[in-house]
PDB file of C-alpha atoms and ligand atoms in Angstrom:
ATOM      1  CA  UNK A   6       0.000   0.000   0.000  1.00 37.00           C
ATOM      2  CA  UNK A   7       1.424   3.452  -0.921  1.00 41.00           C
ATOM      3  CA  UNK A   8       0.979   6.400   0.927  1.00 47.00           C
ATOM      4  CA  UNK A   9      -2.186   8.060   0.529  1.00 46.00           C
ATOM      5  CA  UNK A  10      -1.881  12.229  -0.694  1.00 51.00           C
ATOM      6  CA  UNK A  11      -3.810  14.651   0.197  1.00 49.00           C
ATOM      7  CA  UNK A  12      -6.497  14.559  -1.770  1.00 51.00           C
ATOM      8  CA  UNK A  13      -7.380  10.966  -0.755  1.00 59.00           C
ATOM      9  CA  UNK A  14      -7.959  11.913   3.071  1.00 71.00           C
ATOM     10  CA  UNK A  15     -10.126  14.077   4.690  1.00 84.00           C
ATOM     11  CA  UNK A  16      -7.490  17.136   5.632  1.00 91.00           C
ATOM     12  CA  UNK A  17      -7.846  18.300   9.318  1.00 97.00           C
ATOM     13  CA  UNK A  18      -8.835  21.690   8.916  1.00 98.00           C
ATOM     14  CA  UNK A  19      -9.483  23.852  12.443  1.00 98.00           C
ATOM     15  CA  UNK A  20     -10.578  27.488  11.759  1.00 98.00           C
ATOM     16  CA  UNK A  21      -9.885  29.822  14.640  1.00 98.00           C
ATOM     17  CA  UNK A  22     -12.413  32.103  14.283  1.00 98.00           C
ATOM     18  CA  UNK A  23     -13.973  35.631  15.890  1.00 98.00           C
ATOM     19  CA  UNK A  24     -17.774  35.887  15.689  1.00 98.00           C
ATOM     20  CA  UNK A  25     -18.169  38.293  12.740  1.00 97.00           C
ATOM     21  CA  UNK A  26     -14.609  38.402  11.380  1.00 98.00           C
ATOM     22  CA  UNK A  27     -12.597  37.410   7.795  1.00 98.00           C
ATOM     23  CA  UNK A  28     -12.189  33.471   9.322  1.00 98.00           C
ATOM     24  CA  UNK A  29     -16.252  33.357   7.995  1.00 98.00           C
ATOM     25  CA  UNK A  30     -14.622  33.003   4.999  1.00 98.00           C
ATOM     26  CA  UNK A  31     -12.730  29.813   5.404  1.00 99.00           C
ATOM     27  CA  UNK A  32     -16.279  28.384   7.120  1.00 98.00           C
ATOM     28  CA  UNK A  33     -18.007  29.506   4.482  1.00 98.00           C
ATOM     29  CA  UNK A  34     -16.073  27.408   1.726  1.00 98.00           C
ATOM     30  CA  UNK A  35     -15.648  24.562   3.827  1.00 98.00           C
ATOM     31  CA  UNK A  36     -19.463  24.312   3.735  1.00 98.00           C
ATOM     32  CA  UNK A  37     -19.195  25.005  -0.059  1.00 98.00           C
ATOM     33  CA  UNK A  38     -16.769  22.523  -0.587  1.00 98.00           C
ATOM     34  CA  UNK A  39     -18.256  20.210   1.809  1.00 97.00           C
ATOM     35  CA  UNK A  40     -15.112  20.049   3.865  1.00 97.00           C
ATOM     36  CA  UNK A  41     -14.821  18.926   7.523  1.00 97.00           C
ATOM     37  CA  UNK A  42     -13.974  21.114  10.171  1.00 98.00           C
ATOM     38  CA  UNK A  43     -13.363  22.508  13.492  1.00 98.00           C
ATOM     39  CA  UNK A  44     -14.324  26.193  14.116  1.00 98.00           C
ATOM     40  CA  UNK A  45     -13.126  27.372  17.478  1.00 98.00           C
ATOM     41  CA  UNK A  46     -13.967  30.701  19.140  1.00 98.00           C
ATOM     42  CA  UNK A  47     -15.699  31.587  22.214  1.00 98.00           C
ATOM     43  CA  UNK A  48     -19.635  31.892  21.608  1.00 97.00           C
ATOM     44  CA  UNK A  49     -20.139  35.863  22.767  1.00 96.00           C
ATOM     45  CA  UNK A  50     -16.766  36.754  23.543  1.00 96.00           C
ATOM     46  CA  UNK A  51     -14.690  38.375  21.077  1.00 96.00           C
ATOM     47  CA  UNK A  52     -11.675  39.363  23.441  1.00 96.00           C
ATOM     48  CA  UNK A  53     -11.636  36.072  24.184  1.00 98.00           C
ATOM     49  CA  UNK A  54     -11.861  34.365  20.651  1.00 98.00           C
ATOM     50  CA  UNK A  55      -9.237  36.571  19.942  1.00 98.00           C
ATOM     51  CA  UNK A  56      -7.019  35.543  23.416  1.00 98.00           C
ATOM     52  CA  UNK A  57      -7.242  31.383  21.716  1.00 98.00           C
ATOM     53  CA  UNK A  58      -5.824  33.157  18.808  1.00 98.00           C
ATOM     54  CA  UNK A  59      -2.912  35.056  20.357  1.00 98.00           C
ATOM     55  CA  UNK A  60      -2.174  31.376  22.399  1.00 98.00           C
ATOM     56  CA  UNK A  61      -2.175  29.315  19.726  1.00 98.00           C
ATOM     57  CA  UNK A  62      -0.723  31.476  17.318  1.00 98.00           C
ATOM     58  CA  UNK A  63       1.187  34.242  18.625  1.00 98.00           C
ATOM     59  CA  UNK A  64       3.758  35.039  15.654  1.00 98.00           C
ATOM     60  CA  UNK A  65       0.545  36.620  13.983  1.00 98.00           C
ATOM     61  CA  UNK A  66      -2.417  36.948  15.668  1.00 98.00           C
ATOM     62  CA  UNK A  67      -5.005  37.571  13.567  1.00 98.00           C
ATOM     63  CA  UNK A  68      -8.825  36.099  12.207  1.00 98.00           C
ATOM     64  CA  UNK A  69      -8.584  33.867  10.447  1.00 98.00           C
ATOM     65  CA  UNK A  70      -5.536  31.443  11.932  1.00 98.00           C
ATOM     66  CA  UNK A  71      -6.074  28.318   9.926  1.00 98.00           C
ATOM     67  CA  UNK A  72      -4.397  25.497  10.951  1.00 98.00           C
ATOM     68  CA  UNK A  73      -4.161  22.541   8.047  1.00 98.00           C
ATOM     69  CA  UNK A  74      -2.687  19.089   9.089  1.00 97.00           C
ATOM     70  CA  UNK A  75      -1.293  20.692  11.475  1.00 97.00           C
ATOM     71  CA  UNK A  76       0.300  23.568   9.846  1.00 98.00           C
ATOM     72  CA  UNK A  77      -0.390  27.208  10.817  1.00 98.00           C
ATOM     73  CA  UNK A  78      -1.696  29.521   7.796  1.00 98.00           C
ATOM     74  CA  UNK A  79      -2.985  33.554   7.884  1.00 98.00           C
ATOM     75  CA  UNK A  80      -4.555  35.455   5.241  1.00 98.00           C
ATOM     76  CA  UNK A  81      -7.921  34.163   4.480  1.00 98.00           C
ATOM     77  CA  UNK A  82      -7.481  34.688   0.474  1.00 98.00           C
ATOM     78  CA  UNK A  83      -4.374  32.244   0.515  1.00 98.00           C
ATOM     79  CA  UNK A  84      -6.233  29.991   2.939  1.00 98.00           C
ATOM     80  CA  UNK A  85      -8.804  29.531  -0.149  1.00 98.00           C
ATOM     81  CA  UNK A  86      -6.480  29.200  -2.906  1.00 98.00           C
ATOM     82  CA  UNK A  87      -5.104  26.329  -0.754  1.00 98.00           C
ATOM     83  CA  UNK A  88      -8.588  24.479  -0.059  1.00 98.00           C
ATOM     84  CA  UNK A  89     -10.009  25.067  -3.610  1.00 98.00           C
ATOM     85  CA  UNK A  90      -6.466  23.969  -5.169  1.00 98.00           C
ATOM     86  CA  UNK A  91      -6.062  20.613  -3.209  1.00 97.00           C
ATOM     87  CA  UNK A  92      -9.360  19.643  -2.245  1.00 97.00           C
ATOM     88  CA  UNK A  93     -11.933  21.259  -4.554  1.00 97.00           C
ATOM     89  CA  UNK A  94     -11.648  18.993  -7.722  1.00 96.00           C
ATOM     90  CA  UNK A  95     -12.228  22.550  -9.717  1.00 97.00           C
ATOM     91  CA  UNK A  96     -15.240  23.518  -8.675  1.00 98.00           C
ATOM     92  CA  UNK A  97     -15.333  27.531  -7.178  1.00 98.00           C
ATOM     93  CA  UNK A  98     -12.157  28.922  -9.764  1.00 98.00           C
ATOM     94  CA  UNK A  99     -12.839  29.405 -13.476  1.00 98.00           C
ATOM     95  CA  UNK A 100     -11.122  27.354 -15.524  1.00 98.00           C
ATOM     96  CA  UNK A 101      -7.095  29.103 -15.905  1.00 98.00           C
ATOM     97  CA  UNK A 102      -7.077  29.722 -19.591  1.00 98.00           C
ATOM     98  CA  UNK A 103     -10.543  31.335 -19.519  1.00 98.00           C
ATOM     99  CA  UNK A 104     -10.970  35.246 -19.249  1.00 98.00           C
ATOM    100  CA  UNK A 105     -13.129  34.648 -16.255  1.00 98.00           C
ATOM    101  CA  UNK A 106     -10.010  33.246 -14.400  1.00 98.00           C
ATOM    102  CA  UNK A 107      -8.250  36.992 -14.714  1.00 98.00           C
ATOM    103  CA  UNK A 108     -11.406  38.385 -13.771  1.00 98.00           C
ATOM    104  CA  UNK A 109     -11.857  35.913 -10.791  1.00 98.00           C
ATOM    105  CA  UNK A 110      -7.821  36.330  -9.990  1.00 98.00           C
ATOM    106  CA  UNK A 111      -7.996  40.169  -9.486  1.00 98.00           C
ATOM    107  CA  UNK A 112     -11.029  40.274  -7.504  1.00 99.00           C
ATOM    108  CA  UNK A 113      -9.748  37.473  -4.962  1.00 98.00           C
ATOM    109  CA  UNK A 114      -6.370  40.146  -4.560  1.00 98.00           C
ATOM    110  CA  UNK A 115      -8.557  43.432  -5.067  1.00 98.00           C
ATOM    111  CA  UNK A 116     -10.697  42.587  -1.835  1.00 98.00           C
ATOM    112  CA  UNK A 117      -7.638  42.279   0.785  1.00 98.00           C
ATOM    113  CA  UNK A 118      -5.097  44.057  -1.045  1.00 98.00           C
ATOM    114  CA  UNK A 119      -7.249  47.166  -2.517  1.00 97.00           C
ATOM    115  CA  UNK A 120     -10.767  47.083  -1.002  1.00 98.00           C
ATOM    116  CA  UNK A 121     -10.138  46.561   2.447  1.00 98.00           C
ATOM    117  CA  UNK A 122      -6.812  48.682   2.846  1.00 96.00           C
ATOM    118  CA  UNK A 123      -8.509  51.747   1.593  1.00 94.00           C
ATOM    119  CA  UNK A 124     -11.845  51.035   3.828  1.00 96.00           C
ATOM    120  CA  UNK A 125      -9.351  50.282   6.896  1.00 96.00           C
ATOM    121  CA  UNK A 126      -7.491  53.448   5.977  1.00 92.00           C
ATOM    122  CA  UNK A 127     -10.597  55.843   6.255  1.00 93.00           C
ATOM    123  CA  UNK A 128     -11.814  53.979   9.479  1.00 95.00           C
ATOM    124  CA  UNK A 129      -8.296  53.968  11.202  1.00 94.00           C
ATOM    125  CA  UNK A 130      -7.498  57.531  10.524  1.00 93.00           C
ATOM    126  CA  UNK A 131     -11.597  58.652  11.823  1.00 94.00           C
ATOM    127  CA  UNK A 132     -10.690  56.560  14.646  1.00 92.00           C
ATOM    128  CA  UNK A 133      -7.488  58.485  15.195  1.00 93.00           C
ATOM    129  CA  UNK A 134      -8.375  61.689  15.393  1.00 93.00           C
ATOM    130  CA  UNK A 135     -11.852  60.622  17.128  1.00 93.00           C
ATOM    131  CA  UNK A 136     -14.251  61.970  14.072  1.00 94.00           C
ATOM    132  CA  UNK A 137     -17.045  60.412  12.848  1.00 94.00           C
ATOM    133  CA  UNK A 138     -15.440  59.488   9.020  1.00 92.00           C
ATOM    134  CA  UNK A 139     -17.416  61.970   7.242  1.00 90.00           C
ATOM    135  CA  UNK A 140     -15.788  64.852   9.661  1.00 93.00           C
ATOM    136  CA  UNK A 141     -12.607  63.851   8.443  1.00 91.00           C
ATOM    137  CA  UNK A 142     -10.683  66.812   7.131  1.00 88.00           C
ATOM    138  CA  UNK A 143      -9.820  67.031   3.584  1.00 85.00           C
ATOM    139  CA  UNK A 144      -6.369  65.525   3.197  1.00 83.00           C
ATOM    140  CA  UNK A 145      -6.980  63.012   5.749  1.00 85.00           C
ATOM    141  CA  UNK A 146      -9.706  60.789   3.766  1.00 84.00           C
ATOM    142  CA  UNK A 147      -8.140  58.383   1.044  1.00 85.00           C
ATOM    143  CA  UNK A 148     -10.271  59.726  -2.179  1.00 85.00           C
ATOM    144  CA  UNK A 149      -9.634  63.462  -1.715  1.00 79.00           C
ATOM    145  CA  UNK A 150      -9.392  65.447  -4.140  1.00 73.00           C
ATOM    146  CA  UNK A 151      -6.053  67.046  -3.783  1.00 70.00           C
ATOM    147  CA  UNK A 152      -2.285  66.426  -4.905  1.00 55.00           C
ATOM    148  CA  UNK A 153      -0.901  64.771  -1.856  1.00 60.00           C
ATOM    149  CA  UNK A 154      -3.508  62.768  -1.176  1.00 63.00           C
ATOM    150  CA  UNK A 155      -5.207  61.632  -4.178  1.00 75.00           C
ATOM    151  CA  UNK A 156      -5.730  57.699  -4.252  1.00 84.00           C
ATOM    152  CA  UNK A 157      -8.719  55.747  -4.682  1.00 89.00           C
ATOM    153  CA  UNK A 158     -11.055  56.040  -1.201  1.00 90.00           C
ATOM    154  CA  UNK A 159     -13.781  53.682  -0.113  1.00 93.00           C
ATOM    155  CA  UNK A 160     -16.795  55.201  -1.879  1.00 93.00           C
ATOM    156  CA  UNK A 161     -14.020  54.535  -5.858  1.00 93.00           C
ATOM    157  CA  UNK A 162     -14.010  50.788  -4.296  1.00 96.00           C
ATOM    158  CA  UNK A 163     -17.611  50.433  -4.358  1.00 97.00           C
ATOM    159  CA  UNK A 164     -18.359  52.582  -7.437  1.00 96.00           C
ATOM    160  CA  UNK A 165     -15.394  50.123  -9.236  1.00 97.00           C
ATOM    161  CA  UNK A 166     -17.132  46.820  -8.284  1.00 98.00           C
ATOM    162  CA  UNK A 167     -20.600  47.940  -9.132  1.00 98.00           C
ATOM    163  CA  UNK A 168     -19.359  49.010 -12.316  1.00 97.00           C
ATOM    164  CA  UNK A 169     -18.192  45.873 -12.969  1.00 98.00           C
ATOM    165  CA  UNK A 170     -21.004  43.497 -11.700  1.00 98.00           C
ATOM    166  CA  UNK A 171     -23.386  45.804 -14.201  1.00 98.00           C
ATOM    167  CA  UNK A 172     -22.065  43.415 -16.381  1.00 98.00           C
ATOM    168  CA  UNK A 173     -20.867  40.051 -14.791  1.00 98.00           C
ATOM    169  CA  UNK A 174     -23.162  38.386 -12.686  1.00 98.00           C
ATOM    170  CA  UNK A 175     -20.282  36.934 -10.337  1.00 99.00           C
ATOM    171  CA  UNK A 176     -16.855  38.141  -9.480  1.00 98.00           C
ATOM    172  CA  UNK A 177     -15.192  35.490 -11.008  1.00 98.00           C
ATOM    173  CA  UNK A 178     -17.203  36.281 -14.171  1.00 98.00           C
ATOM    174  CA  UNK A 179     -20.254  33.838 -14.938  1.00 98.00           C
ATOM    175  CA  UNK A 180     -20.344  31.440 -12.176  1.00 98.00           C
ATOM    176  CA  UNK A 181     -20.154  31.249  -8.425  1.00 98.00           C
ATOM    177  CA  UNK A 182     -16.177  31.755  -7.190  1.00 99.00           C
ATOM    178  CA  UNK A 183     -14.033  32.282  -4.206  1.00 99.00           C
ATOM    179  CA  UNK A 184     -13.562  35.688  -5.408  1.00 99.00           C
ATOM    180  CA  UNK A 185     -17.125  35.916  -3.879  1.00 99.00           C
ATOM    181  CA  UNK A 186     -16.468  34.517  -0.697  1.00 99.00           C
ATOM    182  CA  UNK A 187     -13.529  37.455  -0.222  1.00 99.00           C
ATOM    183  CA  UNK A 188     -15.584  40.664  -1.520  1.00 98.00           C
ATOM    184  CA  UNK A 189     -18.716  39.499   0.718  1.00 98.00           C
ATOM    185  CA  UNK A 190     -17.188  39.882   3.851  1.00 98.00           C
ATOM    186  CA  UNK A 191     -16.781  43.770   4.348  1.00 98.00           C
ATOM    187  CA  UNK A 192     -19.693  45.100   2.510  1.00 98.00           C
ATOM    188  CA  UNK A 193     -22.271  44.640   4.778  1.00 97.00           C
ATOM    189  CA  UNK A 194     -19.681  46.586   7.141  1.00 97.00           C
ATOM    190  CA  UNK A 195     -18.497  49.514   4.993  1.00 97.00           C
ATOM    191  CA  UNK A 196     -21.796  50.875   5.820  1.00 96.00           C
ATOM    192  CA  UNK A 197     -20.869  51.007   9.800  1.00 96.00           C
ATOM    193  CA  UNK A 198     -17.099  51.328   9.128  1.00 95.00           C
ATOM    194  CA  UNK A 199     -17.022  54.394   6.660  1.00 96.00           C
ATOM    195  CA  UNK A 200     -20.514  55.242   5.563  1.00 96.00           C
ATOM    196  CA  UNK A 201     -20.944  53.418   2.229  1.00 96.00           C
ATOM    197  CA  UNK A 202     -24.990  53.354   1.889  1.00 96.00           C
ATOM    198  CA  UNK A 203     -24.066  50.050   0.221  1.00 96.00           C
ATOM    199  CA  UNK A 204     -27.891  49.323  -0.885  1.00 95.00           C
ATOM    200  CA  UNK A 205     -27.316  52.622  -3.453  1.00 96.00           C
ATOM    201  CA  UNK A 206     -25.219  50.573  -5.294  1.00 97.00           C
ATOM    202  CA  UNK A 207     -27.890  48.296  -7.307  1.00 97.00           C
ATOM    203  CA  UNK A 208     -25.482  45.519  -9.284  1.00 98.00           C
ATOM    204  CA  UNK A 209     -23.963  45.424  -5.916  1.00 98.00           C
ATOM    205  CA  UNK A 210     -27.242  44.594  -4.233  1.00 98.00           C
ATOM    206  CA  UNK A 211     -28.688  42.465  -6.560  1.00 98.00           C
ATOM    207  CA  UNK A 212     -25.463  40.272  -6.501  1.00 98.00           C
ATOM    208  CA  UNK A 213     -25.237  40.094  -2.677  1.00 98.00           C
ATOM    209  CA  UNK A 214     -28.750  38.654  -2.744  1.00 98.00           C
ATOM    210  CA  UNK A 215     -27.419  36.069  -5.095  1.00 98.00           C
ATOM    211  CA  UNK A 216     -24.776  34.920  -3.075  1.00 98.00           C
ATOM    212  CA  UNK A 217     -26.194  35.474   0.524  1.00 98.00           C
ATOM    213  CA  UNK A 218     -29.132  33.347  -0.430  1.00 98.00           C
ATOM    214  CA  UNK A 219     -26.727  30.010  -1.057  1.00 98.00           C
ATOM    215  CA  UNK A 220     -27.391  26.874   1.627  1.00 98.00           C
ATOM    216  CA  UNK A 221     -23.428  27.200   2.324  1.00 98.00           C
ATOM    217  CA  UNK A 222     -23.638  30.589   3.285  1.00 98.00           C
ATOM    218  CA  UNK A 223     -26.306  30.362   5.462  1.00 98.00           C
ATOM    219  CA  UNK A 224     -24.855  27.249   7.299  1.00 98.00           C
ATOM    220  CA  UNK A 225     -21.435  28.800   7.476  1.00 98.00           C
ATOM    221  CA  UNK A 226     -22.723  32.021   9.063  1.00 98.00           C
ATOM    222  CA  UNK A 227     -25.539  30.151  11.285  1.00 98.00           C
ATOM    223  CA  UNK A 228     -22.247  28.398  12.648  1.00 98.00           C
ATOM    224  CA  UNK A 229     -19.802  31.445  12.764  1.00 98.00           C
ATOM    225  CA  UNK A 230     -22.465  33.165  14.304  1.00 98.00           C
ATOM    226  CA  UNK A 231     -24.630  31.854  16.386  1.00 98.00           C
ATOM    227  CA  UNK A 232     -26.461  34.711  17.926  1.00 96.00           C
ATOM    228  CA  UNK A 233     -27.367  35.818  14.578  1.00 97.00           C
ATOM    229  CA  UNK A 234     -25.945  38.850  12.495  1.00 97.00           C
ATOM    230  CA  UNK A 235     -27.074  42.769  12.376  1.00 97.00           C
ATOM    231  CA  UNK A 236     -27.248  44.615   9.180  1.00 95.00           C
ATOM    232  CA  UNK A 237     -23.632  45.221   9.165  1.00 96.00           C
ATOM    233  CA  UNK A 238     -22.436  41.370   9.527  1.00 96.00           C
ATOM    234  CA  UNK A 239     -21.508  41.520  13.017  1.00 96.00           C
ATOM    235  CA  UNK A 240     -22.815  39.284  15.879  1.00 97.00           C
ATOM    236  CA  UNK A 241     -26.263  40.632  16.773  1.00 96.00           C
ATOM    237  CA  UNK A 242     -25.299  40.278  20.605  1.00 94.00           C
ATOM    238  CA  UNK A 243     -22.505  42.007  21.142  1.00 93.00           C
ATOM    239  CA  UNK A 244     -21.915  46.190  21.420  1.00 91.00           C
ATOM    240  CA  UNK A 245     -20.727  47.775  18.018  1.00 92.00           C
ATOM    241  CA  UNK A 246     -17.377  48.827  17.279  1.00 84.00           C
ATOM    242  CA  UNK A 247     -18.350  52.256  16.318  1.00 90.00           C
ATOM    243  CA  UNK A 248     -21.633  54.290  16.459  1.00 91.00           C
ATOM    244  CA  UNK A 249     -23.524  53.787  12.705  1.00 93.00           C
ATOM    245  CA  UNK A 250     -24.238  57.183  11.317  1.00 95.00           C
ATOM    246  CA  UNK A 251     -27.742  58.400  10.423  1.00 94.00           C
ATOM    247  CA  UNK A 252     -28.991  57.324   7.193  1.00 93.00           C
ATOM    248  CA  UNK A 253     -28.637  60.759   5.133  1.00 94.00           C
ATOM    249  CA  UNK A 254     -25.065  61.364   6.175  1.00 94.00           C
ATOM    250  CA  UNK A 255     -23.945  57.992   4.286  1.00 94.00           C
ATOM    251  CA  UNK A 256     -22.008  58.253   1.333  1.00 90.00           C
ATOM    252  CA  UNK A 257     -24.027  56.916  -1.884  1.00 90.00           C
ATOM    253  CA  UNK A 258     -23.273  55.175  -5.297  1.00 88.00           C
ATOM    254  CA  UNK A 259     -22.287  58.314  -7.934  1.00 77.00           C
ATOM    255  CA  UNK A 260     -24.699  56.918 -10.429  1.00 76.00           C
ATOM    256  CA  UNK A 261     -27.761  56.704  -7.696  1.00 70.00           C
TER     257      UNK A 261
HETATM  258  N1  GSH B 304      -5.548  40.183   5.257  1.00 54.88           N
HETATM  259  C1  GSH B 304      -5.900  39.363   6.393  1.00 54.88           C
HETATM  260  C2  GSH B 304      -6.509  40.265   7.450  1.00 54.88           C
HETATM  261  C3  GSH B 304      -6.831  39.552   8.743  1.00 54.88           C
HETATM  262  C4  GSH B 304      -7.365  40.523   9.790  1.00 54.88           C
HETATM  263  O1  GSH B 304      -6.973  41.708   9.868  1.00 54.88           O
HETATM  264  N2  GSH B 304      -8.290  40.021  10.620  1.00 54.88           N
HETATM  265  C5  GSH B 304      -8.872  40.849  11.650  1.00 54.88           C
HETATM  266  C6  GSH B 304     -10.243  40.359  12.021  1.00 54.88           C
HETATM  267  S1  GSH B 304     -11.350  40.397  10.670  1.00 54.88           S
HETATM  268  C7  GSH B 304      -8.007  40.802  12.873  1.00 54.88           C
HETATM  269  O2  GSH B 304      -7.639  39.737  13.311  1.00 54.88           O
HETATM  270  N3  GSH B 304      -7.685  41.945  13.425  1.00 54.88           N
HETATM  271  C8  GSH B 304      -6.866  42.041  14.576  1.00 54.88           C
HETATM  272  C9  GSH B 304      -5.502  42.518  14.238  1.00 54.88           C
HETATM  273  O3  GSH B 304      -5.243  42.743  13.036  1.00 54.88           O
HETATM  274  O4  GSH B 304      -4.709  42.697  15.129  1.00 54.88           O
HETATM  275  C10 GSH B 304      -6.853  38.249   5.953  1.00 54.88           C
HETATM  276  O5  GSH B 304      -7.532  38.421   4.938  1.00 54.88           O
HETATM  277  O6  GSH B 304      -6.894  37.188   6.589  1.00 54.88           O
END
């Protein structure tokens, strides 16, 4: 008998997880794929979800820590590209030499690398100087106007991937993808983290639908969160990060 590879076994896959945070992801393709595994966080306690984090994994403590066969992995977008490529038999990527495969490629990178460093960089800096993020002062907000300052904000994310779901009805171009699974994650929470009024963005909202509405989703997030989730993703039992601001202070979709 030869020695079985990977694909032939069952990998042990244990997501430490925070209720409402990126390791949903992993969860959420597990249930896709129809992967085993172990989710482990304490129900109602973020501080301490993330102290099981810190202990097991202290170089880089972060959600999600992925553990597979017993070796240690961050960043949720490389944690997919590992599941799909070993254990999902092709299913969730486009095929490579199809266009949707560039399509699906950016978008898996665009939602860490692009999307959520420009939200973060908004919400850090309001957080900073202890404004709401609309009061930030002009320099200060990524998507300013001005010379020194000038890069794509928050509301140029949003107005980019609405653009482009006007005509693609999935990330990864026609079908279902992992690129998906990534962009989900913060837009709920761009509307609580700096003001997107994310339903003014129609291909946006119609696509969401799409993909919230899938059995894996809904068993990955009944799992990941328990308690339930509030409009902006989070666990619906525990105190927001940051107050939401009022409906007409939210910054809409240019073509609304
Ligand atoms: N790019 C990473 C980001 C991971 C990340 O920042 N996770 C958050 C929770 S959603 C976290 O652990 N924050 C605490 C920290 O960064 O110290 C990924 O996609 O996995």
């Amino acid at each position: 008998m030869g020695e079985s590879s990977v694909e032939e076994v069952s990998p042990k896959i244990v997501i430490y997880h925070i209720e409402g945070r990126r390791s949903s992801r992993v969860a959420w393709l597990c249930e896709e794929l129809e992967l085993p595994y172990e989710l482990v966080f304490k129900r109602g306690d973020i501080m301490g979800s993330m102290a099981t984090i810190r202990e097991v994994y202290p170089d880089m403590p972060m959600a999600p820590v992925v553990s597979i066969d017993g070796t240690f992995m961050v960043e949720s977008g490389a944690i997919l590209e590992v599941l799909t490529a070993r254990y999902g038999n092709g299913a969730l990527v486009p095929p490579v030499n199809s266009i949707d495969f560039l399509y699906h490629a950016q978008w898996m990178h665009f939602a860490e690398g692009t999307a959520m460093a420009r939200l973060g960089m908004d919400f850090f800096t309001a957080m900073n100087k202890g404004v709401a993020v609309d009061e930030l002062p002009v320099g200060y907000r990524s998507g300013d106007d001005i010379a020194a300052f000038a890069m794509v904000g928050s509301v140029g994310v949003f107005d980019f991937a609405d653009r482009y779901l006007e005509d693609h009805a999935f990330f990864g171009g026609a079908e279902f993808t992992t690129a998906d699974i990534m962009m989900q994650w913060f837009v709920p929470l761009a509307r609580l983290m700096v003001a997107i009024d994310v339903d003014s963005y129609s291909h946006i909202r119609r696509w969401r639908k799409v993909v919230e509405s899938r059995p894996a989703f809904k068993r990955a997030t009944q799992a990941c969160t328990p308690s339930g989730v509030n409009e902006f993703g989070m666990p619906a039992d525990q105190p927001l990060i940051v107050q939401p601001l009022p409906d007409e202070r939210l910054r809409k979709s240019r073509s609304s």
